[in-house]
Every structure is written in structure tokens, then in C-alpha cells.
PDB file of C-alpha atoms in Angstrom:
ATOM      1  CA  GLU A 152     -91.116  62.454-170.681  1.00 81.00           C
ATOM      2  CA  LEU A 153     -90.963  60.707-167.351  1.00 87.00           C
ATOM      3  CA  LYS A 154     -94.239  59.209-166.187  1.00 91.00           C
ATOM      4  CA  VAL A 155     -94.785  57.799-162.716  1.00 94.00           C
ATOM      5  CA  GLU A 156     -97.674  55.481-161.965  1.00 95.00           C
ATOM      6  CA  GLN A 157     -98.808  54.015-158.702  1.00 96.00           C
ATOM      7  CA  ASN A 158    -101.162  51.212-157.943  1.00 96.00           C
ATOM      8  CA  PRO A 159    -103.480  50.728-156.402  1.00 96.00           C
ATOM      9  CA  LEU A 160    -104.968  54.211-156.312  1.00 94.00           C
ATOM     10  CA  PHE A 161    -107.059  53.305-153.310  1.00 95.00           C
ATOM     11  CA  LEU A 162    -106.453  50.644-150.732  1.00 93.00           C
ATOM     12  CA  SER A 163    -108.719  49.687-147.889  1.00 94.00           C
ATOM     13  CA  MET A 164    -107.182  47.171-145.555  1.00 92.00           C
ATOM     14  CA  GLN A 165    -107.833  45.646-142.210  1.00 94.00           C
ATOM     15  CA  GLU A 166    -105.578  46.231-139.249  1.00 96.00           C
ATOM     16  CA  GLY A 167    -102.943  43.556-138.921  1.00 96.00           C
ATOM     17  CA  LYS A 168    -102.796  42.735-142.611  1.00 96.00           C
ATOM     18  CA  ASN A 169     -99.890  43.173-144.997  1.00 96.00           C
ATOM     19  CA  TYR A 170     -99.974  44.870-148.356  1.00 95.00           C
ATOM     20  CA  THR A 171     -97.732  46.401-151.019  1.00 96.00           C
ATOM     21  CA  ILE A 172     -98.018  49.632-152.987  1.00 97.00           C
ATOM     22  CA  TYR A 173     -96.282  49.702-156.363  1.00 97.00           C
ATOM     23  CA  CYS A 174     -94.606  52.606-158.120  1.00 97.00           C
ATOM     24  CA  ASN A 175     -93.566  52.250-161.759  1.00 96.00           C
ATOM     25  CA  TYR A 176     -91.692  54.886-163.702  1.00 94.00           C
ATOM     26  CA  SER A 177     -91.028  55.146-167.402  1.00 93.00           C
ATOM     27  CA  THR A 178     -87.416  56.320-167.800  1.00 86.00           C
ATOM     28  CA  THR A 179     -84.146  55.798-166.003  1.00 82.00           C
ATOM     29  CA  SER A 180     -83.670  57.728-162.807  1.00 80.00           C
ATOM     30  CA  ASP A 181     -81.206  57.643-159.950  1.00 76.00           C
ATOM     31  CA  ARG A 182     -83.467  58.757-157.133  1.00 87.00           C
ATOM     32  CA  LEU A 183     -86.844  57.752-155.817  1.00 93.00           C
ATOM     33  CA  TYR A 184     -88.675  59.167-152.836  1.00 94.00           C
ATOM     34  CA  TRP A 185     -91.674  58.114-150.832  1.00 97.00           C
ATOM     35  CA  TYR A 186     -93.829  60.710-149.112  1.00 96.00           C
ATOM     36  CA  ARG A 187     -96.845  60.505-146.859  1.00 96.00           C
ATOM     37  CA  GLN A 188     -99.654  63.061-146.901  1.00 92.00           C
ATOM     38  CA  ASP A 189    -102.412  63.269-144.311  1.00 92.00           C
ATOM     39  CA  PRO A 190    -105.663  64.955-145.412  1.00 86.00           C
ATOM     40  CA  GLY A 191    -105.193  68.705-145.756  1.00 82.00           C
ATOM     41  CA  LYS A 192    -101.591  68.469-144.656  1.00 85.00           C
ATOM     42  CA  SER A 193     -98.173  68.700-146.211  1.00 87.00           C
ATOM     43  CA  LEU A 194     -95.882  65.984-147.539  1.00 92.00           C
ATOM     44  CA  GLU A 195     -93.777  64.131-145.031  1.00 93.00           C
ATOM     45  CA  SER A 196     -90.642  62.450-146.293  1.00 93.00           C
ATOM     46  CA  LEU A 197     -90.514  58.716-145.597  1.00 96.00           C
ATOM     47  CA  PHE A 198     -87.681  57.262-147.655  1.00 95.00           C
ATOM     48  CA  VAL A 199     -85.009  58.196-150.173  1.00 92.00           C
ATOM     49  CA  LEU A 200     -83.829  55.339-152.395  1.00 92.00           C
ATOM     50  CA  LEU A 201     -80.681  55.971-154.387  1.00 86.00           C
ATOM     51  CA  SER A 202     -79.449  52.725-155.852  1.00 81.00           C
ATOM     52  CA  ASN A 203     -80.584  49.479-157.376  1.00 82.00           C
ATOM     53  CA  GLY A 204     -81.524  47.021-154.672  1.00 84.00           C
ATOM     54  CA  ALA A 205     -81.835  49.700-152.008  1.00 88.00           C
ATOM     55  CA  VAL A 206     -84.093  48.720-149.149  1.00 92.00           C
ATOM     56  CA  LYS A 207     -85.098  50.962-146.279  1.00 94.00           C
ATOM     57  CA  GLN A 208     -87.346  50.260-143.333  1.00 96.00           C
ATOM     58  CA  GLU A 209     -89.017  52.427-140.756  1.00 95.00           C
ATOM     59  CA  GLY A 210     -91.458  50.827-138.375  1.00 95.00           C
ATOM     60  CA  ARG A 211     -94.131  48.970-140.318  1.00 96.00           C
ATOM     61  CA  LEU A 212     -93.076  50.420-143.676  1.00 97.00           C
ATOM     62  CA  MET A 213     -90.384  49.057-145.947  1.00 98.00           C
ATOM     63  CA  ALA A 214     -89.420  50.516-149.310  1.00 97.00           C
ATOM     64  CA  SER A 215     -87.328  48.936-152.037  1.00 96.00           C
ATOM     65  CA  LEU A 216     -86.027  49.969-155.425  1.00 94.00           C
ATOM     66  CA  ASP A 217     -85.339  47.959-158.582  1.00 93.00           C
ATOM     67  CA  THR A 218     -83.883  50.388-161.105  1.00 90.00           C
ATOM     68  CA  LYS A 219     -83.699  47.773-163.845  1.00 91.00           C
ATOM     69  CA  ALA A 220     -87.413  47.105-163.604  1.00 93.00           C
ATOM     70  CA  ARG A 221     -88.069  50.807-162.881  1.00 93.00           C
ATOM     71  CA  LEU A 222     -90.129  49.723-159.924  1.00 95.00           C
ATOM     72  CA  SER A 223     -90.319  50.662-156.290  1.00 96.00           C
ATOM     73  CA  THR A 224     -92.481  49.031-153.670  1.00 97.00           C
ATOM     74  CA  LEU A 225     -93.746  50.249-150.330  1.00 98.00           C
ATOM     75  CA  HIS A 226     -94.622  47.297-148.152  1.00 97.00           C
ATOM     76  CA  ILE A 227     -96.885  47.665-145.152  1.00 96.00           C
ATOM     77  CA  THR A 228     -96.560  45.084-142.422  1.00 96.00           C
ATOM     78  CA  ALA A 229     -99.326  44.491-139.864  1.00 95.00           C
ATOM     79  CA  ALA A 230    -101.154  47.700-140.710  1.00 94.00           C
ATOM     80  CA  VAL A 231    -102.480  49.969-137.979  1.00 95.00           C
ATOM     81  CA  HIS A 232    -105.025  52.779-138.233  1.00 95.00           C
ATOM     82  CA  ASP A 233    -102.321  55.453-137.867  1.00 95.00           C
ATOM     83  CA  LEU A 234    -100.942  54.477-141.255  1.00 96.00           C
ATOM     84  CA  SER A 235    -104.103  55.760-142.957  1.00 96.00           C
ATOM     85  CA  ALA A 236    -102.917  58.482-145.356  1.00 96.00           C
ATOM     86  CA  THR A 237    -102.084  59.051-149.006  1.00 94.00           C
ATOM     87  CA  TYR A 238     -98.680  57.771-150.089  1.00 96.00           C
ATOM     88  CA  PHE A 239     -96.829  59.282-153.015  1.00 95.00           C
ATOM     89  CA  CYS A 240     -93.744  58.105-154.776  1.00 96.00           C
ATOM     90  CA  ALA A 241     -91.677  60.737-156.584  1.00 95.00           C
ATOM     91  CA  VAL A 242     -88.877  60.240-159.074  1.00 93.00           C
ATOM     92  CA  ALA A 243     -86.117  62.642-160.035  1.00 87.00           C
ATOM     93  CA  GLN A 244     -86.626  63.686-163.653  1.00 77.00           C
ATOM     94  CA  SER A 245     -83.014  62.940-164.621  1.00 74.00           C
ATOM     95  CA  TYR A 246     -79.528  62.619-163.256  1.00 69.00           C
ATOM     96  CA  ASN A 247     -78.738  66.324-163.250  1.00 70.00           C
ATOM     97  CA  THR A 248     -81.971  67.720-161.918  1.00 75.00           C
ATOM     98  CA  ASP A 249     -83.846  67.826-158.650  1.00 79.00           C
ATOM     99  CA  LYS A 250     -87.228  68.263-160.326  1.00 87.00           C
ATOM    100  CA  LEU A 251     -89.465  65.577-158.858  1.00 90.00           C
ATOM    101  CA  ILE A 252     -92.216  63.876-160.832  1.00 92.00           C
ATOM    102  CA  PHE A 253     -94.871  62.573-158.483  1.00 94.00           C
ATOM    103  CA  GLY A 254     -97.026  59.526-158.862  1.00 94.00           C
ATOM    104  CA  THR A 255    -100.784  59.617-158.652  1.00 92.00           C
ATOM    105  CA  GLY A 256    -100.790  58.673-154.996  1.00 94.00           C
ATOM    106  CA  THR A 257    -102.272  55.716-153.154  1.00 95.00           C
ATOM    107  CA  ARG A 258    -104.926  56.508-150.609  1.00 95.00           C
ATOM    108  CA  LEU A 259    -104.678  53.999-147.791  1.00 96.00           C
ATOM    109  CA  GLN A 260    -107.438  53.401-145.289  1.00 96.00           C
ATOM    110  CA  VAL A 261    -106.856  50.999-142.442  1.00 95.00           C
ATOM    111  CA  PHE A 262    -109.914  49.856-140.556  1.00 93.00           C
ATOM    112  CA  PRO A 263    -110.284  47.760-137.384  1.00 87.00           C
TER     113      PRO A 263
ATOM    114  CA  GLU B  81     -86.825  70.432-135.515  1.00 75.00           C
ATOM    115  CA  PRO B  82     -86.503  73.126-138.203  1.00 79.00           C
ATOM    116  CA  GLU B  83     -89.290  73.230-140.720  1.00 89.00           C
ATOM    117  CA  VAL B  84     -90.459  75.080-143.789  1.00 94.00           C
ATOM    118  CA  THR B  85     -93.217  77.588-143.045  1.00 94.00           C
ATOM    119  CA  GLN B  86     -95.705  79.160-145.431  1.00 96.00           C
ATOM    120  CA  THR B  87     -98.122  82.057-145.235  1.00 95.00           C
ATOM    121  CA  PRO B  88    -100.973  82.508-145.581  1.00 96.00           C
ATOM    122  CA  SER B  89    -102.490  79.093-145.008  1.00 94.00           C
ATOM    123  CA  HIS B  90    -105.475  80.037-147.159  1.00 96.00           C
ATOM    124  CA  GLN B  91    -105.795  82.811-149.721  1.00 97.00           C
ATOM    125  CA  VAL B  92    -108.996  83.716-151.516  1.00 97.00           C
ATOM    126  CA  THR B  93    -108.746  86.059-154.474  1.00 97.00           C
ATOM    127  CA  GLN B  94    -110.727  87.277-157.434  1.00 97.00           C
ATOM    128  CA  MET B  95    -109.796  86.191-160.929  1.00 97.00           C
ATOM    129  CA  GLY B  96    -107.317  88.620-162.481  1.00 97.00           C
ATOM    130  CA  GLN B  97    -105.855  89.724-159.151  1.00 97.00           C
ATOM    131  CA  GLU B  98    -102.229  89.341-158.184  1.00 97.00           C
ATOM    132  CA  VAL B  99    -101.276  87.099-155.294  1.00 98.00           C
ATOM    133  CA  ILE B 100     -98.011  86.550-153.472  1.00 97.00           C
ATOM    134  CA  LEU B 101     -97.442  83.345-151.571  1.00 97.00           C
ATOM    135  CA  ARG B 102     -94.715  83.401-148.973  1.00 97.00           C
ATOM    136  CA  CYS B 103     -92.361  80.747-147.731  1.00 97.00           C
ATOM    137  CA  VAL B 104     -89.578  80.656-145.177  1.00 96.00           C
ATOM    138  CA  PRO B 105     -87.306  77.722-146.027  1.00 94.00           C
ATOM    139  CA  ILE B 106     -85.211  75.937-143.426  1.00 92.00           C
ATOM    140  CA  SER B 107     -82.458  78.356-142.476  1.00 89.00           C
ATOM    141  CA  ASN B 108     -79.337  76.602-143.785  1.00 86.00           C
ATOM    142  CA  HIS B 109     -80.965  75.333-146.969  1.00 90.00           C
ATOM    143  CA  LEU B 110     -79.818  76.637-150.330  1.00 89.00           C
ATOM    144  CA  TYR B 111     -82.240  75.139-152.873  1.00 92.00           C
ATOM    145  CA  PHE B 112     -85.878  76.116-152.984  1.00 94.00           C
ATOM    146  CA  TYR B 113     -88.870  74.807-154.866  1.00 95.00           C
ATOM    147  CA  TRP B 114     -92.536  75.453-155.523  1.00 97.00           C
ATOM    148  CA  TYR B 115     -94.999  72.680-156.285  1.00 97.00           C
ATOM    149  CA  ARG B 116     -98.749  72.736-156.621  1.00 96.00           C
ATOM    150  CA  GLN B 117    -101.473  70.197-156.057  1.00 93.00           C
ATOM    151  CA  ILE B 118    -104.896  70.668-157.557  1.00 93.00           C
ATOM    152  CA  LEU B 119    -107.516  69.179-155.272  1.00 87.00           C
ATOM    153  CA  GLY B 120    -107.510  65.408-155.464  1.00 83.00           C
ATOM    154  CA  GLN B 121    -104.686  65.284-157.990  1.00 86.00           C
ATOM    155  CA  LYS B 122    -100.987  64.612-157.865  1.00 87.00           C
ATOM    156  CA  VAL B 123     -98.282  67.062-156.892  1.00 92.00           C
ATOM    157  CA  GLU B 124     -96.750  68.998-159.813  1.00 95.00           C
ATOM    158  CA  PHE B 125     -93.363  70.698-159.986  1.00 94.00           C
ATOM    159  CA  LEU B 126     -93.405  74.407-160.777  1.00 97.00           C
ATOM    160  CA  VAL B 127     -89.920  75.806-160.296  1.00 96.00           C
ATOM    161  CA  SER B 128     -86.575  75.358-158.579  1.00 93.00           C
ATOM    162  CA  PHE B 129     -84.391  78.234-157.402  1.00 93.00           C
ATOM    163  CA  TYR B 130     -80.754  78.455-156.380  1.00 90.00           C
ATOM    164  CA  ASN B 131     -78.293  81.281-155.910  1.00 88.00           C
ATOM    165  CA  ASN B 132     -80.945  83.896-156.645  1.00 90.00           C
ATOM    166  CA  GLU B 133     -81.982  82.518-159.967  1.00 92.00           C
ATOM    167  CA  ILE B 134     -84.325  79.949-161.424  1.00 94.00           C
ATOM    168  CA  SER B 135     -82.626  76.585-161.989  1.00 91.00           C
ATOM    169  CA  GLU B 136     -85.491  74.896-163.726  1.00 91.00           C
ATOM    170  CA  LYS B 137     -89.161  75.503-164.413  1.00 93.00           C
ATOM    171  CA  SER B 138     -92.052  73.484-165.745  1.00 93.00           C
ATOM    172  CA  GLU B 139     -94.418  74.315-168.567  1.00 92.00           C
ATOM    173  CA  ILE B 140     -96.961  75.346-165.941  1.00 93.00           C
ATOM    174  CA  PHE B 141     -94.634  78.133-164.798  1.00 95.00           C
ATOM    175  CA  ASP B 142     -95.457  80.641-167.528  1.00 93.00           C
ATOM    176  CA  ASP B 143     -95.055  84.426-167.653  1.00 94.00           C
ATOM    177  CA  GLN B 144     -97.788  84.860-165.069  1.00 96.00           C
ATOM    178  CA  PHE B 145     -95.574  83.296-162.433  1.00 97.00           C
ATOM    179  CA  SER B 146     -92.439  84.647-160.833  1.00 97.00           C
ATOM    180  CA  VAL B 147     -90.302  83.793-157.827  1.00 97.00           C
ATOM    181  CA  GLU B 148     -88.091  85.917-155.672  1.00 94.00           C
ATOM    182  CA  ARG B 149     -85.909  85.729-152.612  1.00 92.00           C
ATOM    183  CA  PRO B 150     -86.310  89.304-151.409  1.00 86.00           C
ATOM    184  CA  ASP B 151     -84.202  88.857-148.294  1.00 86.00           C
ATOM    185  CA  GLY B 152     -82.183  86.210-146.518  1.00 78.00           C
ATOM    186  CA  SER B 153     -85.151  84.259-145.276  1.00 86.00           C
ATOM    187  CA  ASN B 154     -88.226  84.596-147.480  1.00 93.00           C
ATOM    188  CA  PHE B 155     -88.954  82.908-150.793  1.00 95.00           C
ATOM    189  CA  THR B 156     -92.038  84.092-152.655  1.00 97.00           C
ATOM    190  CA  LEU B 157     -94.217  82.933-155.526  1.00 97.00           C
ATOM    191  CA  LYS B 158     -96.148  85.628-157.354  1.00 97.00           C
ATOM    192  CA  ILE B 159     -99.026  85.014-159.708  1.00 97.00           C
ATOM    193  CA  ARG B 160     -99.653  88.225-161.621  1.00 96.00           C
ATOM    194  CA  SER B 161    -103.182  87.700-162.912  1.00 95.00           C
ATOM    195  CA  THR B 162    -104.851  84.704-161.344  1.00 96.00           C
ATOM    196  CA  LYS B 163    -107.077  82.353-163.294  1.00 96.00           C
ATOM    197  CA  LEU B 164    -109.707  79.957-161.998  1.00 96.00           C
ATOM    198  CA  GLU B 165    -107.429  77.041-162.841  1.00 95.00           C
ATOM    199  CA  ASP B 166    -104.734  78.407-160.520  1.00 96.00           C
ATOM    200  CA  SER B 167    -106.855  77.249-157.582  1.00 97.00           C
ATOM    201  CA  ALA B 168    -104.713  74.665-155.853  1.00 96.00           C
ATOM    202  CA  MET B 169    -102.570  73.940-152.840  1.00 94.00           C
ATOM    203  CA  TYR B 170     -99.122  75.459-153.300  1.00 97.00           C
ATOM    204  CA  PHE B 171     -96.221  73.842-151.494  1.00 96.00           C
ATOM    205  CA  CYS B 172     -92.810  75.308-150.926  1.00 96.00           C
ATOM    206  CA  ALA B 173     -89.885  72.948-150.361  1.00 95.00           C
ATOM    207  CA  SER B 174     -86.184  73.271-149.618  1.00 93.00           C
ATOM    208  CA  THR B 175     -83.047  71.150-149.491  1.00 90.00           C
ATOM    209  CA  PRO B 176     -79.666  71.802-147.904  1.00 86.00           C
ATOM    210  CA  SER B 177     -77.434  71.543-150.932  1.00 78.00           C
ATOM    211  CA  GLY B 178     -79.235  70.016-153.883  1.00 66.00           C
ATOM    212  CA  ALA B 179     -77.122  66.871-153.569  1.00 68.00           C
ATOM    213  CA  THR B 180     -78.649  63.699-154.896  1.00 62.00           C
ATOM    214  CA  THR B 181     -78.971  62.347-151.377  1.00 68.00           C
ATOM    215  CA  ASP B 182     -81.034  65.309-150.226  1.00 79.00           C
ATOM    216  CA  THR B 183     -84.665  65.048-149.313  1.00 86.00           C
ATOM    217  CA  GLN B 184     -86.918  67.928-150.243  1.00 90.00           C
ATOM    218  CA  TYR B 185     -88.637  69.174-147.100  1.00 92.00           C
ATOM    219  CA  PHE B 186     -92.110  70.499-147.743  1.00 94.00           C
ATOM    220  CA  GLY B 187     -93.982  73.278-146.009  1.00 94.00           C
ATOM    221  CA  PRO B 188     -97.600  73.005-144.872  1.00 92.00           C
ATOM    222  CA  GLY B 189     -98.907  74.634-148.047  1.00 94.00           C
ATOM    223  CA  THR B 190    -101.061  77.593-149.009  1.00 96.00           C
ATOM    224  CA  ARG B 191    -104.506  76.835-150.324  1.00 96.00           C
ATOM    225  CA  LEU B 192    -105.272  79.322-153.096  1.00 97.00           C
ATOM    226  CA  THR B 193    -108.888  79.761-154.118  1.00 97.00           C
ATOM    227  CA  VAL B 194    -109.581  81.887-157.189  1.00 97.00           C
ATOM    228  CA  LEU B 195    -113.182  83.025-157.567  1.00 96.00           C
TER     229      LEU B 195
END
């Protein structure tokens, strides 16, 4: 059964600093997604990563995928307060399904 | 920008009662999903639905749960006899075609509280 783990679970960082969130998954998959969730709100799609070595960037966030290592990273550059949220990675269960298995989430707090 | 909508935003019910959660997926989308998130925990897949039938369901989605697309726009999740442990945020999601490149777009959620 596919398991998805994120670390850290909680991250408190100062504005302007850089940090990386890690997402490990246990079995082969061809799709990995990153979502953002603000408190009490829905899930906002950030990135879809479909192949080994895929890298996508949007503003201060950059996501990458290493399918051989079964690892995705979400890198935050020069954090700002607006990035405070919970970040989830989600992995497609298998090649022929769109069932997503979510990670535990990383709660990010950015302070001045 | 089109978005998934859900009603109600919050539903309070007594244990053993039936509830129906409603979703309006994005209009040209063909694949629909329900997920739930127990407070403070991760998001869990419940069911996927395409062409008026269930494509896949999780072990959580037992006989107490059912889904329906009663018309061309709504997609509903029914819980026949609610339990305390059904208290959670329920998210509906949709994708255009189910292709591997598709993102699942999530609605704002319905918070279900079972007393």
C-alpha cells in the first residue's frame, strides 16, 4: 500500500530565509501534486509533477521530483508571511488510477 | 475563474441521521471525487465517479456511503446513518478528463459535525 510521508510536520521560519519540505513515497508512481491549504479553507493546487527530474517554479516556490528516489521537494526561497499555510504533497496510487494519497502535511509559519 | 462549489458549508446532525452533501463541479469536468479530512489530519480519498458510476472507492466508503449525480450539474455524497467518527471536512473535487496531466480542483468543503 502506498504511503506518503512529509517532513517536517511543522516549520517555523523567519522571513527572508530559505527552506525545503520533503515528500517521500513508498511505491512507484507517475504523478505527484503539491497543494496549499490555508486554515479552514480548501486545497489550492500548486504544482503537478509528472516525470523524473521535473522541476516547476512559481514565485518563491519550486518543486522537484526524483522518481528513482521516490522523493519530491518543495523549496521556499526568501519566505514571506503570505506563504504561511499547510502544504500537502499527494501521490497517485498507481498508473491507472486518479486516487490520490496525501501526505501528512507540513504546517509552515513565517514570522517577521 | 470557474470553481467547484459545495453546500452547505457546515452541517450539524445527530448520530444515526442521514445527511446529503452537495457539490457542483466545474461545468466541463467529467471526473468527480470526494475526499475527507478529519480535523488536524491528512486528506483521505473516499470515491471517484465517472460516467454515472463509481470508478474507485476506498475502504472508508462502506455501505453507509453513496454518491449520485442526480442532474447535469450536482454531485452528491449521502451518508445514510451518521456516526460520531464521520465528523470531518468533506471535499469535493473534479477534473476535466481524468488524464494523468489533470489537476484535481477542490471545492471549499463542507464541515460535518455529528453529535
